[in-house]
């Protein structure tokens, strides 16, 4: 049985990009793998969230996870900071990680550009903490979206380096995973290639959006004045509408609008109306469960406590082994 590990930062509600890039895979994998899904609250501290909001954000993500279909009876679902053993593994791994290689990471360079006044050491060390999350449970597979590919390559490098330095075959080399296909990237409603709450809130449809909000957002999505020639290549914003439709609508619906586009008969208003309805149909059952879970604090607390206990047991074992391999001994 493979071990699967993945995490999502509690920086807001979960959107369709999180769902199709990561969550959908988690949900499928939990039936026949040993799965650990966690809320990466340490990682979210790199952008200095307000202390008063942190716990609420974590709770919201936990609720979205459960409502989308992660089953705490099948998977271990926990909050990263409930398992501080990950900090020890980060420290131990970071002794064999070089500052130069961290400075070359695309996500770090992007953050330096975006938040020049807050280039903290946590940002630089982000890939080491992420590798520790994954290696903590000796994962085989990591379901994530395409943007996380480089972090996974680094995790494999760090794991291999550890094995090599200590002459052991301890860590497996985990791979970024998407069911039977390439890693996915769901586009935004604003014409951008990635739906992302960090880039532009307006690009996102959240699993917890009310149907009226979804309809409004989709109707406002960027489009253009329509094709003037048959089979014309699509502009990015139009590609995006079709990609979203491919994710949530039936193949027949998608083929219908492809045909309308290719024969220059498309009316984007009609396409958006259909897309909005298909998104609402897709999110409605999840949204109903979100509303129920929001009023069930006792259940949410129980899930988080049970998950923390199971994750700590797995983490203790790994950190114990790693200490031994490194030569750390108790008096
Ligand atoms: P955001 O980019 O909105 O801040 P996160 O960085 O917290 O979202 O992403 C959490 C998970 O969701 C990661 O596995 C990431 O790869 C995936 N993900 C985020 N946005 C998308 C997207 N637009 N398409 C596919 N996967 C995505
Ligand atoms: N870096 C991931 C993101 O921004 C979140 C994350 C943290 C993660 N640790 C992880 C994902 C471990 C998979 C495995 O989305």
Tab-separated table of C-alpha atoms and ligand atoms in Angstrom:
chain	number	residue	atom	x	y	z
A	1	UNK	CA	0.000	0.000	0.000
A	2	UNK	CA	1.393	3.411	-0.944
A	3	UNK	CA	1.647	6.295	1.488
A	4	UNK	CA	0.165	9.560	0.253
A	5	UNK	CA	0.839	12.985	1.796
A	6	UNK	CA	-0.426	16.412	0.803
A	7	UNK	CA	-1.184	19.765	2.358
A	8	UNK	CA	-2.970	23.011	1.635
A	9	UNK	CA	-2.175	26.360	3.257
A	10	UNK	CA	-5.004	27.941	5.287
A	11	UNK	CA	-4.978	31.231	3.444
A	12	UNK	CA	-8.683	31.320	2.548
A	13	UNK	CA	-11.522	29.112	1.405
A	14	UNK	CA	-10.777	26.314	-1.056
A	15	UNK	CA	-11.466	27.068	-4.712
A	16	UNK	CA	-12.058	24.972	-7.837
A	17	UNK	CA	-8.307	25.044	-8.638
A	18	UNK	CA	-7.516	23.464	-5.251
A	19	UNK	CA	-10.276	20.938	-5.854
A	20	UNK	CA	-9.310	19.772	-9.346
A	21	UNK	CA	-5.538	20.150	-8.791
A	22	UNK	CA	-5.276	18.482	-5.404
A	23	UNK	CA	-8.440	17.604	-3.449
A	24	UNK	CA	-10.073	15.444	-6.114
A	25	UNK	CA	-6.985	13.257	-6.132
A	26	UNK	CA	-6.854	13.065	-2.331
A	27	UNK	CA	-10.439	11.877	-2.248
A	28	UNK	CA	-9.882	9.157	-4.839
A	29	UNK	CA	-6.660	8.005	-3.211
A	30	UNK	CA	-7.972	7.546	0.300
A	31	UNK	CA	-9.738	4.274	-0.511
A	32	UNK	CA	-6.647	2.233	-1.197
A	33	UNK	CA	-3.673	4.139	0.207
A	34	UNK	CA	-2.341	5.163	3.580
A	35	UNK	CA	-3.225	8.882	3.350
A	36	UNK	CA	-2.145	11.917	5.373
A	37	UNK	CA	-3.760	15.247	4.526
A	38	UNK	CA	-2.863	18.285	6.510
A	39	UNK	CA	-3.418	22.008	6.781
A	40	UNK	CA	-0.068	23.726	6.284
A	41	UNK	CA	-0.405	26.487	8.869
A	42	UNK	CA	3.352	26.861	9.463
A	43	UNK	CA	3.741	27.519	5.730
A	44	UNK	CA	1.048	30.177	5.846
A	45	UNK	CA	3.043	32.141	8.455
A	46	UNK	CA	5.501	33.207	5.740
A	47	UNK	CA	2.967	35.842	4.701
A	48	UNK	CA	2.268	37.011	8.297
A	49	UNK	CA	-1.458	36.282	8.753
A	50	UNK	CA	-3.291	38.136	11.530
A	51	UNK	CA	-3.190	36.006	14.729
A	52	UNK	CA	-6.900	36.569	15.307
A	53	UNK	CA	-7.713	35.018	11.900
A	54	UNK	CA	-5.363	32.032	11.857
A	55	UNK	CA	-7.493	29.536	13.736
A	56	UNK	CA	-10.653	30.452	11.817
A	57	UNK	CA	-8.807	30.011	8.526
A	58	UNK	CA	-7.592	26.574	9.587
A	59	UNK	CA	-11.085	25.573	10.646
A	60	UNK	CA	-12.558	26.750	7.341
A	61	UNK	CA	-10.090	24.693	5.330
A	62	UNK	CA	-10.720	21.662	7.536
A	63	UNK	CA	-14.465	22.040	6.921
A	64	UNK	CA	-13.946	22.434	3.161
A	65	UNK	CA	-11.735	19.319	3.109
A	66	UNK	CA	-14.344	17.228	4.924
A	67	UNK	CA	-17.265	18.596	2.917
A	68	UNK	CA	-15.469	17.831	-0.350
A	69	UNK	CA	-15.188	14.175	0.671
A	70	UNK	CA	-12.076	13.531	2.737
A	71	UNK	CA	-13.132	10.850	5.180
A	72	UNK	CA	-11.388	10.949	8.577
A	73	UNK	CA	-12.170	7.255	9.049
A	74	UNK	CA	-10.107	6.406	5.971
A	75	UNK	CA	-7.465	9.168	6.033
A	76	UNK	CA	-5.401	10.918	8.645
A	77	UNK	CA	-6.363	14.572	8.484
A	78	UNK	CA	-4.471	16.982	10.728
A	79	UNK	CA	-3.152	20.475	11.330
A	80	UNK	CA	0.591	20.788	10.639
A	81	UNK	CA	1.355	22.686	13.867
A	82	UNK	CA	-0.237	19.865	15.891
A	83	UNK	CA	2.745	17.771	14.803
A	84	UNK	CA	5.788	19.908	15.696
A	85	UNK	CA	8.068	16.940	14.980
A	86	UNK	CA	8.050	18.335	11.441
A	87	UNK	CA	10.138	21.260	12.732
A	88	UNK	CA	12.827	18.918	14.012
A	89	UNK	CA	12.952	17.069	10.696
A	90	UNK	CA	13.180	20.443	8.912
A	91	UNK	CA	16.180	21.416	11.042
A	92	UNK	CA	17.885	18.079	10.470
A	93	UNK	CA	17.298	18.157	6.691
A	94	UNK	CA	18.340	21.800	6.364
A	95	UNK	CA	21.911	20.960	7.422
A	96	UNK	CA	22.344	19.372	4.010
A	97	UNK	CA	20.508	22.001	1.985
A	98	UNK	CA	22.402	24.898	0.434
A	99	UNK	CA	21.321	28.524	0.532
A	100	UNK	CA	22.144	28.927	-3.172
A	101	UNK	CA	19.763	26.181	-4.242
A	102	UNK	CA	16.964	27.677	-2.122
A	103	UNK	CA	17.544	31.118	-3.625
A	104	UNK	CA	17.057	29.695	-7.115
A	105	UNK	CA	13.586	28.247	-6.409
A	106	UNK	CA	10.934	29.804	-8.684
A	107	UNK	CA	8.354	30.267	-5.882
A	108	UNK	CA	10.969	32.049	-3.714
A	109	UNK	CA	11.963	34.421	-6.525
A	110	UNK	CA	8.285	35.110	-7.139
A	111	UNK	CA	7.724	35.968	-3.446
A	112	UNK	CA	10.757	38.262	-3.423
A	113	UNK	CA	9.200	40.106	-6.340
A	114	UNK	CA	5.775	40.217	-4.715
A	115	UNK	CA	6.627	40.960	-1.102
A	116	UNK	CA	10.026	42.747	-1.227
A	117	UNK	CA	9.528	44.067	2.294
A	118	UNK	CA	9.031	40.635	3.806
A	119	UNK	CA	11.701	38.308	2.439
A	120	UNK	CA	11.888	36.250	5.640
A	121	UNK	CA	13.999	33.140	6.254
A	122	UNK	CA	10.798	31.067	6.442
A	123	UNK	CA	10.172	31.848	2.778
A	124	UNK	CA	13.670	30.735	1.843
A	125	UNK	CA	13.289	27.553	3.869
A	126	UNK	CA	9.761	26.843	2.564
A	127	UNK	CA	10.854	23.902	0.348
A	128	UNK	CA	12.714	22.259	3.259
A	129	UNK	CA	9.643	22.444	5.516
A	130	UNK	CA	7.581	21.053	2.640
A	131	UNK	CA	10.062	18.202	2.117
A	132	UNK	CA	9.889	17.486	5.865
A	133	UNK	CA	6.058	17.323	5.660
A	134	UNK	CA	6.321	14.697	2.958
A	135	UNK	CA	9.281	12.701	4.319
A	136	UNK	CA	7.801	12.743	7.840
A	137	UNK	CA	5.451	9.952	6.739
A	138	UNK	CA	7.840	8.510	4.123
A	139	UNK	CA	5.398	9.239	1.294
A	140	UNK	CA	5.373	7.594	-2.122
A	141	UNK	CA	2.909	9.971	-3.788
A	142	UNK	CA	2.003	13.615	-3.341
A	143	UNK	CA	-1.201	14.816	-5.039
A	144	UNK	CA	-0.656	18.479	-5.954
A	145	UNK	CA	-1.248	20.887	-8.818
A	146	UNK	CA	1.330	21.698	-11.456
A	147	UNK	CA	2.731	24.706	-9.578
A	148	UNK	CA	4.213	22.381	-6.921
A	149	UNK	CA	6.322	20.299	-9.312
A	150	UNK	CA	9.612	22.016	-8.494
A	151	UNK	CA	9.061	21.600	-4.745
A	152	UNK	CA	8.618	17.871	-5.287
A	153	UNK	CA	11.844	17.661	-7.279
A	154	UNK	CA	13.601	19.295	-4.360
A	155	UNK	CA	12.021	16.867	-1.900
A	156	UNK	CA	13.453	14.008	-3.931
A	157	UNK	CA	16.869	15.706	-4.011
A	158	UNK	CA	16.880	16.175	-0.227
A	159	UNK	CA	15.733	12.595	0.374
A	160	UNK	CA	18.352	11.177	-1.954
A	161	UNK	CA	21.054	13.364	-0.415
A	162	UNK	CA	20.151	12.156	3.072
A	163	UNK	CA	20.281	8.519	1.954
A	164	UNK	CA	23.599	9.115	0.215
A	165	UNK	CA	25.291	11.047	3.043
A	166	UNK	CA	24.361	8.500	5.688
A	167	UNK	CA	24.725	5.472	3.420
A	168	UNK	CA	21.157	4.309	4.012
A	169	UNK	CA	18.118	3.547	1.912
A	170	UNK	CA	15.728	5.162	4.364
A	171	UNK	CA	13.651	7.746	2.498
A	172	UNK	CA	11.655	6.832	-0.574
A	173	UNK	CA	11.697	9.329	-3.449
A	174	UNK	CA	8.142	10.710	-3.582
A	175	UNK	CA	6.502	11.852	-6.805
A	176	UNK	CA	3.969	14.600	-7.541
A	177	UNK	CA	0.828	12.768	-8.523
A	178	UNK	CA	-2.337	13.245	-10.514
A	179	UNK	CA	-4.612	10.351	-11.328
A	180	UNK	CA	-3.598	8.851	-14.640
A	181	UNK	CA	-2.788	12.202	-16.210
A	182	UNK	CA	-0.441	15.145	-16.139
A	183	UNK	CA	-0.602	17.581	-13.229
A	184	UNK	CA	-3.406	20.070	-13.786
A	185	UNK	CA	-3.743	23.820	-13.682
A	186	UNK	CA	-7.260	25.259	-13.486
A	187	UNK	CA	-7.410	28.776	-14.969
A	188	UNK	CA	-8.947	31.877	-13.404
A	189	UNK	CA	-12.087	33.788	-14.365
A	190	UNK	CA	-10.014	36.922	-14.881
A	191	UNK	CA	-8.215	35.621	-17.994
A	192	UNK	CA	-5.171	34.440	-15.972
A	193	UNK	CA	-3.812	30.929	-16.460
A	194	UNK	CA	-4.122	29.921	-12.782
A	195	UNK	CA	-7.082	30.256	-10.453
A	196	UNK	CA	-5.358	31.514	-7.307
A	197	UNK	CA	-6.498	33.281	-4.173
A	198	UNK	CA	-2.951	34.588	-3.710
A	199	UNK	CA	-2.961	36.286	-7.140
A	200	UNK	CA	-6.469	37.568	-7.543
A	201	UNK	CA	-9.490	36.740	-5.399
A	202	UNK	CA	-11.727	37.655	-8.342
A	203	UNK	CA	-10.280	34.777	-10.379
A	204	UNK	CA	-11.626	32.230	-7.896
A	205	UNK	CA	-14.798	30.246	-7.413
A	206	UNK	CA	-14.873	28.853	-3.891
A	207	UNK	CA	-16.483	25.560	-2.919
A	208	UNK	CA	-18.343	27.604	-0.312
A	209	UNK	CA	-19.669	30.293	-2.693
A	210	UNK	CA	-23.457	30.762	-2.695
A	211	UNK	CA	-25.059	29.863	-6.068
A	212	UNK	CA	-25.982	33.517	-6.639
A	213	UNK	CA	-22.342	34.536	-6.129
A	214	UNK	CA	-21.143	31.827	-8.541
A	215	UNK	CA	-23.582	32.980	-11.227
A	216	UNK	CA	-22.477	36.589	-10.801
A	217	UNK	CA	-18.768	35.726	-10.943
A	218	UNK	CA	-19.113	33.551	-14.040
A	219	UNK	CA	-21.234	36.101	-15.917
A	220	UNK	CA	-18.513	38.697	-15.230
A	221	UNK	CA	-15.681	36.394	-16.423
A	222	UNK	CA	-13.415	37.897	-19.062
A	223	UNK	CA	-14.284	36.931	-22.664
A	224	UNK	CA	-13.914	38.636	-26.060
A	225	UNK	CA	-16.061	39.704	-29.007
A	226	UNK	CA	-16.119	36.188	-30.488
A	227	UNK	CA	-14.404	34.411	-33.392
A	228	UNK	CA	-14.581	35.924	-36.851
A	229	UNK	CA	-13.305	32.886	-38.770
A	230	UNK	CA	-14.103	29.162	-38.428
A	231	UNK	CA	-11.722	27.160	-36.187
A	232	UNK	CA	-9.914	30.300	-35.043
A	233	UNK	CA	-7.393	29.756	-32.189
A	234	UNK	CA	-8.880	30.812	-28.858
A	235	UNK	CA	-7.691	33.782	-26.806
A	236	UNK	CA	-6.475	32.862	-23.284
A	237	UNK	CA	-9.666	34.037	-21.557
A	238	UNK	CA	-11.772	31.885	-23.916
A	239	UNK	CA	-9.479	28.877	-23.450
A	240	UNK	CA	-10.108	29.374	-19.743
A	241	UNK	CA	-13.901	29.219	-20.089
A	242	UNK	CA	-13.568	25.995	-22.083
A	243	UNK	CA	-11.091	24.531	-19.563
A	244	UNK	CA	-13.514	25.257	-16.699
A	245	UNK	CA	-16.315	23.722	-18.712
A	246	UNK	CA	-14.165	20.644	-19.367
A	247	UNK	CA	-13.752	20.275	-15.592
A	248	UNK	CA	-17.393	20.583	-14.525
A	249	UNK	CA	-19.690	19.994	-17.520
A	250	UNK	CA	-20.610	16.869	-19.485
A	251	UNK	CA	-18.561	16.003	-22.615
A	252	UNK	CA	-21.715	16.654	-24.704
A	253	UNK	CA	-22.081	20.182	-23.341
A	254	UNK	CA	-18.420	20.896	-24.002
A	255	UNK	CA	-18.669	19.509	-27.564
A	256	UNK	CA	-21.781	21.607	-28.195
A	257	UNK	CA	-20.022	24.885	-27.343
A	258	UNK	CA	-16.799	23.841	-29.143
A	259	UNK	CA	-18.908	23.354	-32.265
A	260	UNK	CA	-20.590	26.749	-31.776
A	261	UNK	CA	-17.177	28.366	-31.363
A	262	UNK	CA	-15.683	26.668	-34.408
A	263	UNK	CA	-18.606	27.721	-36.584
A	264	UNK	CA	-18.573	31.322	-35.235
A	265	UNK	CA	-22.048	30.970	-33.730
A	266	UNK	CA	-21.044	31.082	-30.115
A	267	UNK	CA	-22.795	33.418	-27.687
A	268	UNK	CA	-20.636	33.754	-24.617
A	269	UNK	CA	-23.642	34.797	-22.537
A	270	UNK	CA	-25.237	31.380	-23.229
A	271	UNK	CA	-21.991	29.555	-22.601
A	272	UNK	CA	-21.437	31.340	-19.283
A	273	UNK	CA	-25.005	30.646	-18.172
A	274	UNK	CA	-24.483	26.934	-18.828
A	275	UNK	CA	-21.063	26.987	-17.165
A	276	UNK	CA	-22.480	28.738	-14.090
A	277	UNK	CA	-25.266	26.140	-13.769
A	278	UNK	CA	-22.805	23.263	-14.116
A	279	UNK	CA	-20.519	24.777	-11.476
A	280	UNK	CA	-23.483	25.322	-9.143
A	281	UNK	CA	-24.590	21.684	-9.663
A	282	UNK	CA	-21.085	20.552	-8.897
A	283	UNK	CA	-20.540	22.677	-5.777
A	284	UNK	CA	-24.098	22.548	-4.354
A	285	UNK	CA	-23.766	19.229	-2.468
A	286	UNK	CA	-20.356	20.304	-1.124
A	287	UNK	CA	-21.764	23.663	-0.069
A	288	UNK	CA	-24.655	21.969	1.750
A	289	UNK	CA	-22.174	19.860	3.738
A	290	UNK	CA	-20.038	22.940	4.466
A	291	UNK	CA	-23.083	24.644	6.007
A	292	UNK	CA	-23.830	21.592	8.177
A	293	UNK	CA	-20.226	21.233	9.336
A	294	UNK	CA	-19.963	24.914	10.237
A	295	UNK	CA	-22.452	24.292	13.011
A	296	UNK	CA	-20.800	21.125	14.290
A	297	UNK	CA	-17.779	22.313	16.261
A	298	UNK	CA	-17.694	19.204	18.372
A	299	UNK	CA	-17.215	16.958	15.331
A	300	UNK	CA	-14.575	19.247	13.798
A	301	UNK	CA	-12.602	19.332	17.058
A	302	UNK	CA	-12.773	15.560	17.348
A	303	UNK	CA	-11.529	15.049	13.778
A	304	UNK	CA	-8.589	17.421	14.345
A	305	UNK	CA	-7.599	15.783	17.634
A	306	UNK	CA	-7.823	12.232	16.257
A	307	UNK	CA	-5.837	13.207	13.168
A	308	UNK	CA	-3.118	14.873	15.244
A	309	UNK	CA	-2.711	11.759	17.347
A	310	UNK	CA	-2.358	9.464	14.324
A	311	UNK	CA	0.017	11.847	12.535
A	312	UNK	CA	2.180	12.251	15.663
A	313	UNK	CA	2.606	8.493	15.945
A	314	UNK	CA	3.841	8.290	12.358
A	315	UNK	CA	6.079	11.364	12.814
A	316	UNK	CA	7.637	10.084	16.046
A	317	UNK	CA	8.688	6.936	14.321
A	318	UNK	CA	10.386	8.756	11.421
A	319	UNK	CA	12.103	11.368	13.578
A	320	UNK	CA	13.307	8.595	15.922
A	321	UNK	CA	14.794	6.690	12.983
A	322	UNK	CA	16.385	9.815	11.515
A	323	UNK	CA	17.985	10.741	14.863
A	324	UNK	CA	19.416	7.276	15.096
A	325	UNK	CA	20.776	7.378	11.516
A	326	UNK	CA	22.387	10.764	12.173
A	327	UNK	CA	23.919	9.557	15.433
A	328	UNK	CA	21.889	11.526	17.972
A	329	UNK	CA	21.756	9.443	21.155
A	330	UNK	CA	20.029	9.852	24.517
A	331	UNK	CA	22.090	9.763	27.720
B	1	LIG	P1	-3.431	29.307	-4.063
B	1	LIG	O1	-2.536	29.227	-5.263
B	1	LIG	O2	-4.845	29.678	-4.391
B	1	LIG	O3	-2.837	30.149	-2.952
B	1	LIG	P2	-2.487	26.972	-2.661
B	1	LIG	O4	-1.116	27.411	-3.010
B	1	LIG	O5	-2.856	26.955	-1.216
B	1	LIG	O6	-3.546	27.817	-3.495
B	1	LIG	O7	-2.684	25.513	-3.280
B	1	LIG	C1	-3.010	24.338	-2.594
B	1	LIG	C2	-3.041	23.157	-3.554
B	1	LIG	O8	-3.936	23.412	-4.628
B	1	LIG	C3	-1.695	22.817	-4.210
B	1	LIG	O9	-1.601	21.431	-4.405
B	1	LIG	C4	-1.785	23.508	-5.539
B	1	LIG	O10	-0.962	22.906	-6.517
B	1	LIG	C5	-3.258	23.327	-5.878
B	1	LIG	N1	-3.740	24.418	-6.742
B	1	LIG	C6	-3.904	25.719	-6.406
B	1	LIG	N2	-4.394	26.431	-7.448
B	1	LIG	C7	-4.531	25.540	-8.476
B	1	LIG	C8	-5.010	25.650	-9.828
B	1	LIG	N3	-5.439	26.803	-10.316
B	1	LIG	N4	-5.020	24.537	-10.595
B	1	LIG	C9	-4.599	23.337	-10.102
B	1	LIG	N5	-4.143	23.169	-8.841
B	1	LIG	C10	-4.115	24.242	-8.037
B	2	LIG	N1	3.355	24.291	-0.829
B	2	LIG	C1	2.021	23.798	-0.983
B	2	LIG	C2	1.182	24.918	-1.645
B	2	LIG	O1	1.514	26.054	-1.627
B	2	LIG	C3	1.390	23.427	0.335
B	2	LIG	C4	2.152	22.331	1.005
B	2	LIG	C5	2.923	22.446	2.130
B	2	LIG	C6	2.227	20.964	0.590
B	2	LIG	N2	3.483	21.263	2.453
B	2	LIG	C7	3.084	20.330	1.541
B	2	LIG	C8	1.675	20.246	-0.449
B	2	LIG	C9	3.389	18.976	1.430
B	2	LIG	C10	1.991	18.885	-0.550
B	2	LIG	C11	2.840	18.251	0.389
B	2	LIG	O2	0.164	24.620	-2.166
